[in-house]
PDB file of C-alpha atoms in Angstrom:
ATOM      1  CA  UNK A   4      52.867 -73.905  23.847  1.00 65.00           C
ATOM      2  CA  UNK A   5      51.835 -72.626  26.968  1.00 72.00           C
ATOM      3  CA  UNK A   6      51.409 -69.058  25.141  1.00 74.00           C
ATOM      4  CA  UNK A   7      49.602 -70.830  22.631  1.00 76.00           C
ATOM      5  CA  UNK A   8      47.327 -72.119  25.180  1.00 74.00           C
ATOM      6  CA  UNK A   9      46.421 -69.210  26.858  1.00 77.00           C
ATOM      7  CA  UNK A  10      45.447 -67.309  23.646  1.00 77.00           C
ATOM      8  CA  UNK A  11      43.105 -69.976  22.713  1.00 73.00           C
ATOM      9  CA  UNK A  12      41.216 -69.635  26.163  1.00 74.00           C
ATOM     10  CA  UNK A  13      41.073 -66.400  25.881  1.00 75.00           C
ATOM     11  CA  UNK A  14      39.416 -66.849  22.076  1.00 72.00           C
ATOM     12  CA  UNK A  15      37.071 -69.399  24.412  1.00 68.00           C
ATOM     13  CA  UNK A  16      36.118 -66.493  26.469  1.00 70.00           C
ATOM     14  CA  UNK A  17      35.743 -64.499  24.002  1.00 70.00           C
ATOM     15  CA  UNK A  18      33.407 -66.679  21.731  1.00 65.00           C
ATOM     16  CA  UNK A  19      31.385 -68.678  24.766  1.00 65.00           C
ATOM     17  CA  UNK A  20      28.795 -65.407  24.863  1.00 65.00           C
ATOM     18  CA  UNK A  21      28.366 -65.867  21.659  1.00 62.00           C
ATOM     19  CA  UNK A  22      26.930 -69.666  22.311  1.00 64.00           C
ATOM     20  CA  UNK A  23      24.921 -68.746  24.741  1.00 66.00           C
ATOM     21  CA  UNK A  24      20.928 -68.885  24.072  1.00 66.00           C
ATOM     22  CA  UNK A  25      19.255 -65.567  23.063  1.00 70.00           C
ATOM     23  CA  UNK A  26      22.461 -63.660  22.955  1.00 67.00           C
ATOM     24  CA  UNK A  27      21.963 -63.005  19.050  1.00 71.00           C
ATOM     25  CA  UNK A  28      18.238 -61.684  19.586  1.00 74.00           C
ATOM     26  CA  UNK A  29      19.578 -59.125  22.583  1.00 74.00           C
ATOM     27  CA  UNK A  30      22.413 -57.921  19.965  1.00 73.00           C
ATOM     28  CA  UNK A  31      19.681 -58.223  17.436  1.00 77.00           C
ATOM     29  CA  UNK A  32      17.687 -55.460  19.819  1.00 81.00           C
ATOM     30  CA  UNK A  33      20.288 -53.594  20.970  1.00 82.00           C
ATOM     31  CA  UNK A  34      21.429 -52.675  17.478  1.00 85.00           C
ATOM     32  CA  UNK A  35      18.034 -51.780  16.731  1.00 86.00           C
ATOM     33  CA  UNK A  36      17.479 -49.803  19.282  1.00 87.00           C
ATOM     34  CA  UNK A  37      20.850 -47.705  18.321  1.00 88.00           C
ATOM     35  CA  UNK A  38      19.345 -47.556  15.289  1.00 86.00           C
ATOM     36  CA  UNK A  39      16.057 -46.143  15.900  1.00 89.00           C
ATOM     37  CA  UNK A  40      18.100 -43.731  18.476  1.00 90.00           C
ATOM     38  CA  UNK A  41      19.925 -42.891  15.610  1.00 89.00           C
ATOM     39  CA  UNK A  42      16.801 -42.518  13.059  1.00 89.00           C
ATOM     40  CA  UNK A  43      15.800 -40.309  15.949  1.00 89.00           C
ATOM     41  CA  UNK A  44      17.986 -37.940  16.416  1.00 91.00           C
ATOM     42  CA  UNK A  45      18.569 -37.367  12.689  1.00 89.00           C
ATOM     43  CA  UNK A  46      14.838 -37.120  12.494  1.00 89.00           C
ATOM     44  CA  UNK A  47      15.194 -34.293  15.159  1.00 89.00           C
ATOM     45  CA  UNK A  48      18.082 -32.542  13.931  1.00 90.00           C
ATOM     46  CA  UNK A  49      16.358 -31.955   9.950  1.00 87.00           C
ATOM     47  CA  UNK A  50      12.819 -30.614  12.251  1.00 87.00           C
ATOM     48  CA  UNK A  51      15.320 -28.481  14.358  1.00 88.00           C
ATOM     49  CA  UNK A  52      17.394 -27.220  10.828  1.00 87.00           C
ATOM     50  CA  UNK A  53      13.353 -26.958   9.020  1.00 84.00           C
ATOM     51  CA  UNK A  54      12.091 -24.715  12.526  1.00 85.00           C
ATOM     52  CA  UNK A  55      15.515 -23.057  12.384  1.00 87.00           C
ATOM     53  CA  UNK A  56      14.887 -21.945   8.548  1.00 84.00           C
ATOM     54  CA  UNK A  57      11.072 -21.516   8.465  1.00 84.00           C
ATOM     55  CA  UNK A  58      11.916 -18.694  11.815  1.00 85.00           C
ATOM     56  CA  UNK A  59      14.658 -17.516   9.522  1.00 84.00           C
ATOM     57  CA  UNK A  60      12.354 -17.284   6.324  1.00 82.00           C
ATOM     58  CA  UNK A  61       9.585 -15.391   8.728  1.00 84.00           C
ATOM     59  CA  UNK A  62      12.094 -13.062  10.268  1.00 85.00           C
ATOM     60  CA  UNK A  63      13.183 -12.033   6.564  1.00 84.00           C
ATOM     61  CA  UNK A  64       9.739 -11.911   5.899  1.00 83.00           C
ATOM     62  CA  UNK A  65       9.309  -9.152   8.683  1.00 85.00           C
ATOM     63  CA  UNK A  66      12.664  -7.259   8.133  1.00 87.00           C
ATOM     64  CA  UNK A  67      10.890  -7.233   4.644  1.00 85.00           C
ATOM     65  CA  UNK A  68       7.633  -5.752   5.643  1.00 85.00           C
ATOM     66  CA  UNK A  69       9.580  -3.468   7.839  1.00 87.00           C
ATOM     67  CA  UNK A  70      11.417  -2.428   5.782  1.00 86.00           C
ATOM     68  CA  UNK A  71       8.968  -1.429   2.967  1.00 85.00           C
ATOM     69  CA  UNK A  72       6.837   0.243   4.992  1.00 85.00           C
ATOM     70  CA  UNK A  73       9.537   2.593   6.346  1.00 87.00           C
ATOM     71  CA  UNK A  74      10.178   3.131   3.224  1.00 85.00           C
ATOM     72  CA  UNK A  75       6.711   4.137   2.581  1.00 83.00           C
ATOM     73  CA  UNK A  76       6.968   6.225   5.598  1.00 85.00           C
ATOM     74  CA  UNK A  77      10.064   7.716   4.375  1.00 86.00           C
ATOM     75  CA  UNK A  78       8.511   8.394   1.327  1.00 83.00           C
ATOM     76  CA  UNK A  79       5.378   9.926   2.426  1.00 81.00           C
ATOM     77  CA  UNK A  80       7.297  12.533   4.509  1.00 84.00           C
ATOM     78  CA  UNK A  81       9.498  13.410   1.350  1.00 82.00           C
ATOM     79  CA  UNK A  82       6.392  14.324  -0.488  1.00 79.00           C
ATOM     80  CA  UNK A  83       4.884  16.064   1.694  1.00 80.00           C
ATOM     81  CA  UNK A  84       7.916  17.965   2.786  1.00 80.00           C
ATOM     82  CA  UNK A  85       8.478  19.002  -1.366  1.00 77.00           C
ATOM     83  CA  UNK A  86       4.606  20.206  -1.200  1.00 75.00           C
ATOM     84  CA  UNK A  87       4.830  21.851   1.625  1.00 77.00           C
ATOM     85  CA  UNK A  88       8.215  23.681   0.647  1.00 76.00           C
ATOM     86  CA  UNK A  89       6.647  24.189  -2.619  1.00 73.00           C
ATOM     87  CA  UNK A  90       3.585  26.014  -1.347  1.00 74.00           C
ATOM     88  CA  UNK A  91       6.150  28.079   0.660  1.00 75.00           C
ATOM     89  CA  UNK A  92       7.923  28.890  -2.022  1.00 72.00           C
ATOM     90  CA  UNK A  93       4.403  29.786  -4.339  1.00 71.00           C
ATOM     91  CA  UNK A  94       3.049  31.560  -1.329  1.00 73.00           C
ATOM     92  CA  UNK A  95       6.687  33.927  -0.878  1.00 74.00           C
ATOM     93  CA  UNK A  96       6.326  34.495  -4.419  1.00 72.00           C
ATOM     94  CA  UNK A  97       2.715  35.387  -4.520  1.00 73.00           C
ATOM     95  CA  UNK A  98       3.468  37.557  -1.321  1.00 77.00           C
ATOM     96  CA  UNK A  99       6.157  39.313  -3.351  1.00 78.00           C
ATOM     97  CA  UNK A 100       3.893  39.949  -6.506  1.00 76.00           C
ATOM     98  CA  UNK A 101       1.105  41.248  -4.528  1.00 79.00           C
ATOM     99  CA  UNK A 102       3.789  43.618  -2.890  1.00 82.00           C
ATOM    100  CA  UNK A 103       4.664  44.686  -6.238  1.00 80.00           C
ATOM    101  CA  UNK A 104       0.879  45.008  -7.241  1.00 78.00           C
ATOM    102  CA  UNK A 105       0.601  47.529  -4.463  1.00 84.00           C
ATOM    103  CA  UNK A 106       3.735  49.486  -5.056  1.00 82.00           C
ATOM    104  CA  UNK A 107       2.184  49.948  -8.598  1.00 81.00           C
ATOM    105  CA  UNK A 108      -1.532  51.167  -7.466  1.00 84.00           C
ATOM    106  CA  UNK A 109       0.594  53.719  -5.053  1.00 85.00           C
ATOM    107  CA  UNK A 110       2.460  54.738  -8.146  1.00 84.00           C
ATOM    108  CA  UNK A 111      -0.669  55.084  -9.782  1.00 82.00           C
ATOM    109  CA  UNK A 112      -2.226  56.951  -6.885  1.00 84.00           C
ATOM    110  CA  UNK A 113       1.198  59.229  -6.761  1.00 84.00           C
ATOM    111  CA  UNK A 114       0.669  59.717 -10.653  1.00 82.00           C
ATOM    112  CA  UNK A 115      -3.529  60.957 -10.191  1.00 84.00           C
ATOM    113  CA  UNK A 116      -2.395  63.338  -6.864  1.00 85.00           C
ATOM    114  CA  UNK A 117       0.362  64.926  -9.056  1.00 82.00           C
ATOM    115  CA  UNK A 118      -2.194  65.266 -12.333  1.00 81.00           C
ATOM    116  CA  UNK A 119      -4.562  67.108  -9.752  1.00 85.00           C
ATOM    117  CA  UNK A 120      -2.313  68.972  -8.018  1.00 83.00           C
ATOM    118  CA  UNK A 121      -0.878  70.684 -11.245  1.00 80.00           C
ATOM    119  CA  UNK A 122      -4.211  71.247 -12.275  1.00 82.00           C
ATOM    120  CA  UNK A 123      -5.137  73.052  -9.540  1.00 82.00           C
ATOM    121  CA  UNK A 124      -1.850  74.745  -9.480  1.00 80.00           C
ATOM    122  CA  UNK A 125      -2.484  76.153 -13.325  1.00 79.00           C
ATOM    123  CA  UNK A 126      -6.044  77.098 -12.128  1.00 78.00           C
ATOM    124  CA  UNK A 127      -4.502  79.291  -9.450  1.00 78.00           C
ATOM    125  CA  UNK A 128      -1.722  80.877 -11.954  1.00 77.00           C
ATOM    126  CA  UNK A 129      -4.413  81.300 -14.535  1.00 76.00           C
ATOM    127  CA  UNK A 130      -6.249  83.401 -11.773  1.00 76.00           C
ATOM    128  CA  UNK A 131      -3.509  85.378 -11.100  1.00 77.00           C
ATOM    129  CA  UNK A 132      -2.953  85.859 -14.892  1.00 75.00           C
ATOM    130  CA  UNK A 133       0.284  83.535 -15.393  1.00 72.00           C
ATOM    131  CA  UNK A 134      -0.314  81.209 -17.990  1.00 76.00           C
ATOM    132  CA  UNK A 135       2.247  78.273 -18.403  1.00 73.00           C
ATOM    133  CA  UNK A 136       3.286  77.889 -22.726  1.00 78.00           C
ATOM    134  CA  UNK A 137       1.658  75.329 -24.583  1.00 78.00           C
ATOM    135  CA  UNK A 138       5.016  73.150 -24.404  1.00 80.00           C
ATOM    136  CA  UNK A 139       4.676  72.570 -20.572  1.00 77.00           C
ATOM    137  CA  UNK A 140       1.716  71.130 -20.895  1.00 75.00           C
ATOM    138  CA  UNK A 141       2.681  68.753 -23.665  1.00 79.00           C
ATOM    139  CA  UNK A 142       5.521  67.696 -21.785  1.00 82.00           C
ATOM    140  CA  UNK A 143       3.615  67.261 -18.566  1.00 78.00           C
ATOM    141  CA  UNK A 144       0.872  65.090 -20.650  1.00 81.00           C
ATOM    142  CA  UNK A 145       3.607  62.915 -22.725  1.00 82.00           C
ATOM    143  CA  UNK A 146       5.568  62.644 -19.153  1.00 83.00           C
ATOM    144  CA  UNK A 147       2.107  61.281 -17.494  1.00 79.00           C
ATOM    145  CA  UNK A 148       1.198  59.407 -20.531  1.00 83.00           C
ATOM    146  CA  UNK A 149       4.542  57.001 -20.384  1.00 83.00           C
ATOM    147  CA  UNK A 150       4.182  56.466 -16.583  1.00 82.00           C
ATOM    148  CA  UNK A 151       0.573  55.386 -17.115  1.00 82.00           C
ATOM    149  CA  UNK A 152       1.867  53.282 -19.935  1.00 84.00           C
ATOM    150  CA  UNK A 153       4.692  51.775 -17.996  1.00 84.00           C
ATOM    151  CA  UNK A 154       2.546  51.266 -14.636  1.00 80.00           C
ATOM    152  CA  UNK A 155      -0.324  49.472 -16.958  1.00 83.00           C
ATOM    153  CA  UNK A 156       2.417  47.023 -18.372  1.00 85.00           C
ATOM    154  CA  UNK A 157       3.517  46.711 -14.935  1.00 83.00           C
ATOM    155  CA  UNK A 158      -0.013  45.713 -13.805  1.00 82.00           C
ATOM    156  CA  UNK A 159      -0.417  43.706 -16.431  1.00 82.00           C
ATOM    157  CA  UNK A 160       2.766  41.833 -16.087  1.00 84.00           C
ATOM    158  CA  UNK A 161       1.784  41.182 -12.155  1.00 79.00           C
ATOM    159  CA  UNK A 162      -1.503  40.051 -12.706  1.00 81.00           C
ATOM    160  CA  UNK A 163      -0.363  37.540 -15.058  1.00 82.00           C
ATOM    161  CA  UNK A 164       2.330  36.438 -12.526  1.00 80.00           C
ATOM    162  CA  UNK A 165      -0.216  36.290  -9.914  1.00 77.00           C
ATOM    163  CA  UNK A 166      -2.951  34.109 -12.427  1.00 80.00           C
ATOM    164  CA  UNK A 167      -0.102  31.386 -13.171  1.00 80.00           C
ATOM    165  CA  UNK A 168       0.546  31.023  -9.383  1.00 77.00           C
ATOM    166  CA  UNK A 169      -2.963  30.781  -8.243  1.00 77.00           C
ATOM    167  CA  UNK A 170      -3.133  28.105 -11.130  1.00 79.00           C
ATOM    168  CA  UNK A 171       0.121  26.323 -10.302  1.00 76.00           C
ATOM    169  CA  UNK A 172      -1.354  26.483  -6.723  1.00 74.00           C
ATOM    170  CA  UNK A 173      -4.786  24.846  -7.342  1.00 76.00           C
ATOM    171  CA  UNK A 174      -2.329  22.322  -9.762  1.00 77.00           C
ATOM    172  CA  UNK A 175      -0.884  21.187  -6.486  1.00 74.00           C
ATOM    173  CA  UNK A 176      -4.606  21.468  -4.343  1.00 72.00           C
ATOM    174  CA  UNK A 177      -5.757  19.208  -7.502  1.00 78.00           C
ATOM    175  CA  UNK A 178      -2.916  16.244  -6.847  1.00 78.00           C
ATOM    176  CA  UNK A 179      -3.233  16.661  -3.404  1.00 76.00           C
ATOM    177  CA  UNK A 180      -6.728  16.028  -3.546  1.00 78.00           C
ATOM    178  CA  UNK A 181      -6.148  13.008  -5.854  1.00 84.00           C
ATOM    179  CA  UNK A 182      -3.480  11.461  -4.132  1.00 80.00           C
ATOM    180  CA  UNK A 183      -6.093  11.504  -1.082  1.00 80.00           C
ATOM    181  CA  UNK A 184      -8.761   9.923  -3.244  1.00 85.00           C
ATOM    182  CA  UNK A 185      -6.414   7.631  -4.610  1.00 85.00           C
ATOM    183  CA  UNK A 186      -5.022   6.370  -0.717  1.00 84.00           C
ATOM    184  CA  UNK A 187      -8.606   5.974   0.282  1.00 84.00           C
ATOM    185  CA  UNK A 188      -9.895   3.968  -3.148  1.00 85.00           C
ATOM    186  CA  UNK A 189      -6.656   1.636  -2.765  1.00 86.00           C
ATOM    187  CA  UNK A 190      -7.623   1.533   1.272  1.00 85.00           C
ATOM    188  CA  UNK A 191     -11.068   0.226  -0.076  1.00 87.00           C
ATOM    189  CA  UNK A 192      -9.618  -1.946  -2.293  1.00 87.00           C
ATOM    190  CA  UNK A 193      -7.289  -3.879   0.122  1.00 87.00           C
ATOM    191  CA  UNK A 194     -10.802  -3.641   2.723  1.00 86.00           C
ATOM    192  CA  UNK A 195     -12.602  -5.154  -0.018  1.00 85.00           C
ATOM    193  CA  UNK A 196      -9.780  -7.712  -0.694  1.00 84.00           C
ATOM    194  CA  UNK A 197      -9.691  -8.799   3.237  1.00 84.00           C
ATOM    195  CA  UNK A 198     -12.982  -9.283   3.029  1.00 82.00           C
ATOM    196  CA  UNK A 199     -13.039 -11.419   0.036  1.00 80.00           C
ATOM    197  CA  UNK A 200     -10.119 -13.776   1.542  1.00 78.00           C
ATOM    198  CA  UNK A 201     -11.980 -13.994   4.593  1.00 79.00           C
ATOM    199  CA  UNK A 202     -15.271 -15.031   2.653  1.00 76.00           C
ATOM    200  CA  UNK A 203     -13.004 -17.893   0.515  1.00 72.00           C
ATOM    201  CA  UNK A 204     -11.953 -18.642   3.929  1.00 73.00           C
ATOM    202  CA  UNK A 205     -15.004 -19.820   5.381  1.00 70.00           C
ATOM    203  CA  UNK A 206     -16.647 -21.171   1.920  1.00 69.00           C
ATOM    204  CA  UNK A 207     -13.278 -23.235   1.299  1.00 65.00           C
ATOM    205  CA  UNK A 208     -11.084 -23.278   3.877  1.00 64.00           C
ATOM    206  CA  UNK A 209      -7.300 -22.029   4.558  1.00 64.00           C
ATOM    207  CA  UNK A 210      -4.989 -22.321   1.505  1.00 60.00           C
ATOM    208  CA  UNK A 211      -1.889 -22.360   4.247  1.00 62.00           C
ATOM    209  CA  UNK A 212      -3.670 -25.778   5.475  1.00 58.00           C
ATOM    210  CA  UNK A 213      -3.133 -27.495   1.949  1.00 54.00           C
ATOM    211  CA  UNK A 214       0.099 -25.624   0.275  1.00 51.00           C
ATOM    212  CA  UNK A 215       0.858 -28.208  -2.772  1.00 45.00           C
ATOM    213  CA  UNK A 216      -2.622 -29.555  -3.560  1.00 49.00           C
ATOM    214  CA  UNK A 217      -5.669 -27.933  -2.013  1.00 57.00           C
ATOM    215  CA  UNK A 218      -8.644 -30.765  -1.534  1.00 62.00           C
ATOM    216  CA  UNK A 219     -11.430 -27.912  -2.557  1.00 64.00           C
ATOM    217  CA  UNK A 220      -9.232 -26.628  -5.884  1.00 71.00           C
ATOM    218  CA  UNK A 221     -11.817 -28.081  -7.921  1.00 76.00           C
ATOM    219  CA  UNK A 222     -14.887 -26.573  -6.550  1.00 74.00           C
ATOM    220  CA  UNK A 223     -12.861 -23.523  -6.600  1.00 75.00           C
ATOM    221  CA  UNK A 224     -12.641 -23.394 -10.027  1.00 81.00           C
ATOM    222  CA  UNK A 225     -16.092 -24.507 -10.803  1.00 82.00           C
ATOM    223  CA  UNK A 226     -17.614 -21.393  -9.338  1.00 81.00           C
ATOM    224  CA  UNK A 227     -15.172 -19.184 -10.358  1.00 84.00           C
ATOM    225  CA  UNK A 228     -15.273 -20.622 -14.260  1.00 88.00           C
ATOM    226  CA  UNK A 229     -17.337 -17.630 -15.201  1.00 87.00           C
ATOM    227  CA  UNK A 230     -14.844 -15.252 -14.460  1.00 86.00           C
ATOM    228  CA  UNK A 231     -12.323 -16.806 -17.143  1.00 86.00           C
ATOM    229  CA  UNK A 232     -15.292 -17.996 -19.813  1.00 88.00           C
ATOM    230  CA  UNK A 233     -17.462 -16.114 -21.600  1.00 89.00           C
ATOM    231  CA  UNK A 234     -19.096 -19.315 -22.476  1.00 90.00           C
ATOM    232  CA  UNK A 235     -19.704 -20.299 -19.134  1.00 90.00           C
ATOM    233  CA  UNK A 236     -20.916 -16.928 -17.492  1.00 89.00           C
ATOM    234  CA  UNK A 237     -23.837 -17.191 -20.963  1.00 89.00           C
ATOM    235  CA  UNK A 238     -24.614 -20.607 -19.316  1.00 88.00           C
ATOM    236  CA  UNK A 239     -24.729 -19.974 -15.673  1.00 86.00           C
ATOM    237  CA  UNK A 240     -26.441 -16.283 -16.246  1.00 83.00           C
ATOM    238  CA  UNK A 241     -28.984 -18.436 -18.401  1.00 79.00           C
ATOM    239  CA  UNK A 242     -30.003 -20.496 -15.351  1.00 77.00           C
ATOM    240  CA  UNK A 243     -29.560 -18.223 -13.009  1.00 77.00           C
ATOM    241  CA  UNK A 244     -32.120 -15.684 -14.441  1.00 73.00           C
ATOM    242  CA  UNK A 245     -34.815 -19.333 -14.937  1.00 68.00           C
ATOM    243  CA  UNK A 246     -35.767 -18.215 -11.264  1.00 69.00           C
ATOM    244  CA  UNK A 247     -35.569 -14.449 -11.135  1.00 73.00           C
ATOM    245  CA  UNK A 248     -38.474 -13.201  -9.286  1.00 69.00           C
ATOM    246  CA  UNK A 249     -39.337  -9.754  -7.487  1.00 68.00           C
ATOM    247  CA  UNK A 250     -38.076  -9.206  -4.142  1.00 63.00           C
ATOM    248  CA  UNK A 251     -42.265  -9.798  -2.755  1.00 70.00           C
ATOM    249  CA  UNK A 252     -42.479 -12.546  -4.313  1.00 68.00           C
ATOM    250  CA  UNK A 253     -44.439 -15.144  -2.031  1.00 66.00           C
ATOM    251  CA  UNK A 254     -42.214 -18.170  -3.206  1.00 63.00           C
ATOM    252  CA  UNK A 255     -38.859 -17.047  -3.797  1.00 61.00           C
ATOM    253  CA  UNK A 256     -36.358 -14.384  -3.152  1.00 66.00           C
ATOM    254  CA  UNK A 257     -34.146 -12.314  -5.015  1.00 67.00           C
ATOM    255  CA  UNK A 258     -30.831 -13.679  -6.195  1.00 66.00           C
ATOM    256  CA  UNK A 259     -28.057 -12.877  -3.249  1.00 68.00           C
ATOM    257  CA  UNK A 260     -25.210 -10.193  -4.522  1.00 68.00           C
ATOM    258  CA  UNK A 261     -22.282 -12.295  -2.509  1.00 73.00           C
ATOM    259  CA  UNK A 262     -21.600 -15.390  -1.304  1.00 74.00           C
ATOM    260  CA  UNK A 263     -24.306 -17.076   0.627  1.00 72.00           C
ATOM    261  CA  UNK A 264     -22.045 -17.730   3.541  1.00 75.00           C
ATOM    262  CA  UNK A 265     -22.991 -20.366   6.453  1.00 73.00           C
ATOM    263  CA  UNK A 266     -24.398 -19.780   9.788  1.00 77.00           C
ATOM    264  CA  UNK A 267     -22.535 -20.115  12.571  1.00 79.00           C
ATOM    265  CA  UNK A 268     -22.948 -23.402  14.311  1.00 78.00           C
ATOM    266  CA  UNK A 269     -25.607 -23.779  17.301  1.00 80.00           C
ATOM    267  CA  UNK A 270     -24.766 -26.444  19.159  1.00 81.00           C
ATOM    268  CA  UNK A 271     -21.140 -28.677  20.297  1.00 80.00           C
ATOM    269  CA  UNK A 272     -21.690 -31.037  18.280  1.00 81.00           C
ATOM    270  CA  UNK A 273     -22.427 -29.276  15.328  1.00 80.00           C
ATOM    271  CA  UNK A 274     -19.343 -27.185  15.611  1.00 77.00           C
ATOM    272  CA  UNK A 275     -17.447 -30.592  16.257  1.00 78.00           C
ATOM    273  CA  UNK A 276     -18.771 -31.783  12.622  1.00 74.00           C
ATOM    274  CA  UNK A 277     -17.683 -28.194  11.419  1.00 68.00           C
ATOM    275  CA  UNK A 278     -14.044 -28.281  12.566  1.00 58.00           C
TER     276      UNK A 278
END
């Protein structure tokens, strides 16, 4: 009994907070209160995991960009290390033809000397009164004759060699040239591109600010319509040109060529309105 007893005061004790005014409305609040601490910190744990993956999405963004333009880099000093070996290459060869072009001319040169030294040779026999038979001479000529036949070939063959080089040569001057004018039209073309993004920009705002539905779409596509209708470029040229005038005309001015983009703001307040 006694046990008995004592458990049931201790229930008492155990249940008399619970009869006690406001008690329900403080564990009412403190429960809240866990649970907004709760809400809380799960709220700042999924913005700490979305920071942690938009930094990892821009870092692999940058390892990206880094990476393709070493690879440009890498790429750029391949080609020009094949041209420049290739030119190398043309210009040892072309050094070695001309070498070979002027071995021939001294053969050539070799081939006259000996023609007028035998010739002045015979000339000095004949004054003495030795004559050399018929066949000497027909040797000597049919000798000279298939030199001179074999050095022409020979020239022949070297100019030729030297023609395809000097072609192959200006080949490569040719690309070279219109890789350059290719880097510098695709430089314009990105310059031109910035400049277009920065003009959509001001006219209707960042498309970073408004990812999933941006507020000025719309308009967007309103004055951009001729550039996907036929239709509509007829209809907008046709009012367009209702007030072409000359560029000194007293009451108008030409049409502009680009967007008519708006001055900056002059005052605080302005600029307020603006932002």
């Amino acid at each position: 009994r006694e046990e008995a007893e004592a458990a049931r005061r201790e229930l008492q004790e155990i249940v008399r907070p619970l009869r006690e005014p406001g008690y329900r409305e403080a564990l009412r609040r403190k429960a809240e209160r866990a649970r907004k601490r709760r809400l809380r910190l799960q709220r700042r744990k999924r913005e700490a995991k979305a920071a942690k993956e938009k930094e990892a999405a821009r870092a692999a963004e940058r390892e990206a960009k880094i990476d393709q333009w070493r690879a440009k880099c890498i790429q750029e000093v391949e080609e020009k290390n094949r041209e420049r070996e290739l030119k190398a290459a043309a210009d040892s060869v072309l050094s070695e033809v001309r070498k070979k072009q002027a071995d021939t001319k001294r053969m050539v040169d070799i081939l006259r000397a000996l023609e007028k030294l035998r010739k002045l040779r015979k000339e000095a026999a004949g004054r003495k009164g030795v004559c050399p038979p018929p066949s000497a001479d027909e040797a000597f000529e049919n000798q000279v004759e298939s030199l001179k036949t074999l050095l022409k070939n020979r020239t022949e063959l070297y100019e030729a060699e030297e023609r395809a080089l000097r072609v192959m040569l200006e080949g490569e001057q040719e690309e070279e040239r219109k890789r350059e004018m290719e880097k510098k039209q695709k430089k314009e073309r990105e310059k031109l591109l910035q400049q277009k993004l920065e003009i959509d920009s001001k006219l209707f705002g960042e498309p970073d600010e408004f990812p999933l539905a941006h507020l000025l779409q719309p308009f967007r596509e309103y004055y951009l319509q001729a550039e996907h209708s036929v239709a509509a470029l007829i209809q907008i040229r046709h009012e367009w040109d209702q007030y072409l005038v000359p560029a000194d005309h007293p009451e108008g001015s030409c049409i502009p060529p680009g967007w008519v983009l708006p001055s900056l703001p002059t005052n605080d307040t302005w600029a307020t309105a603006v932002r």
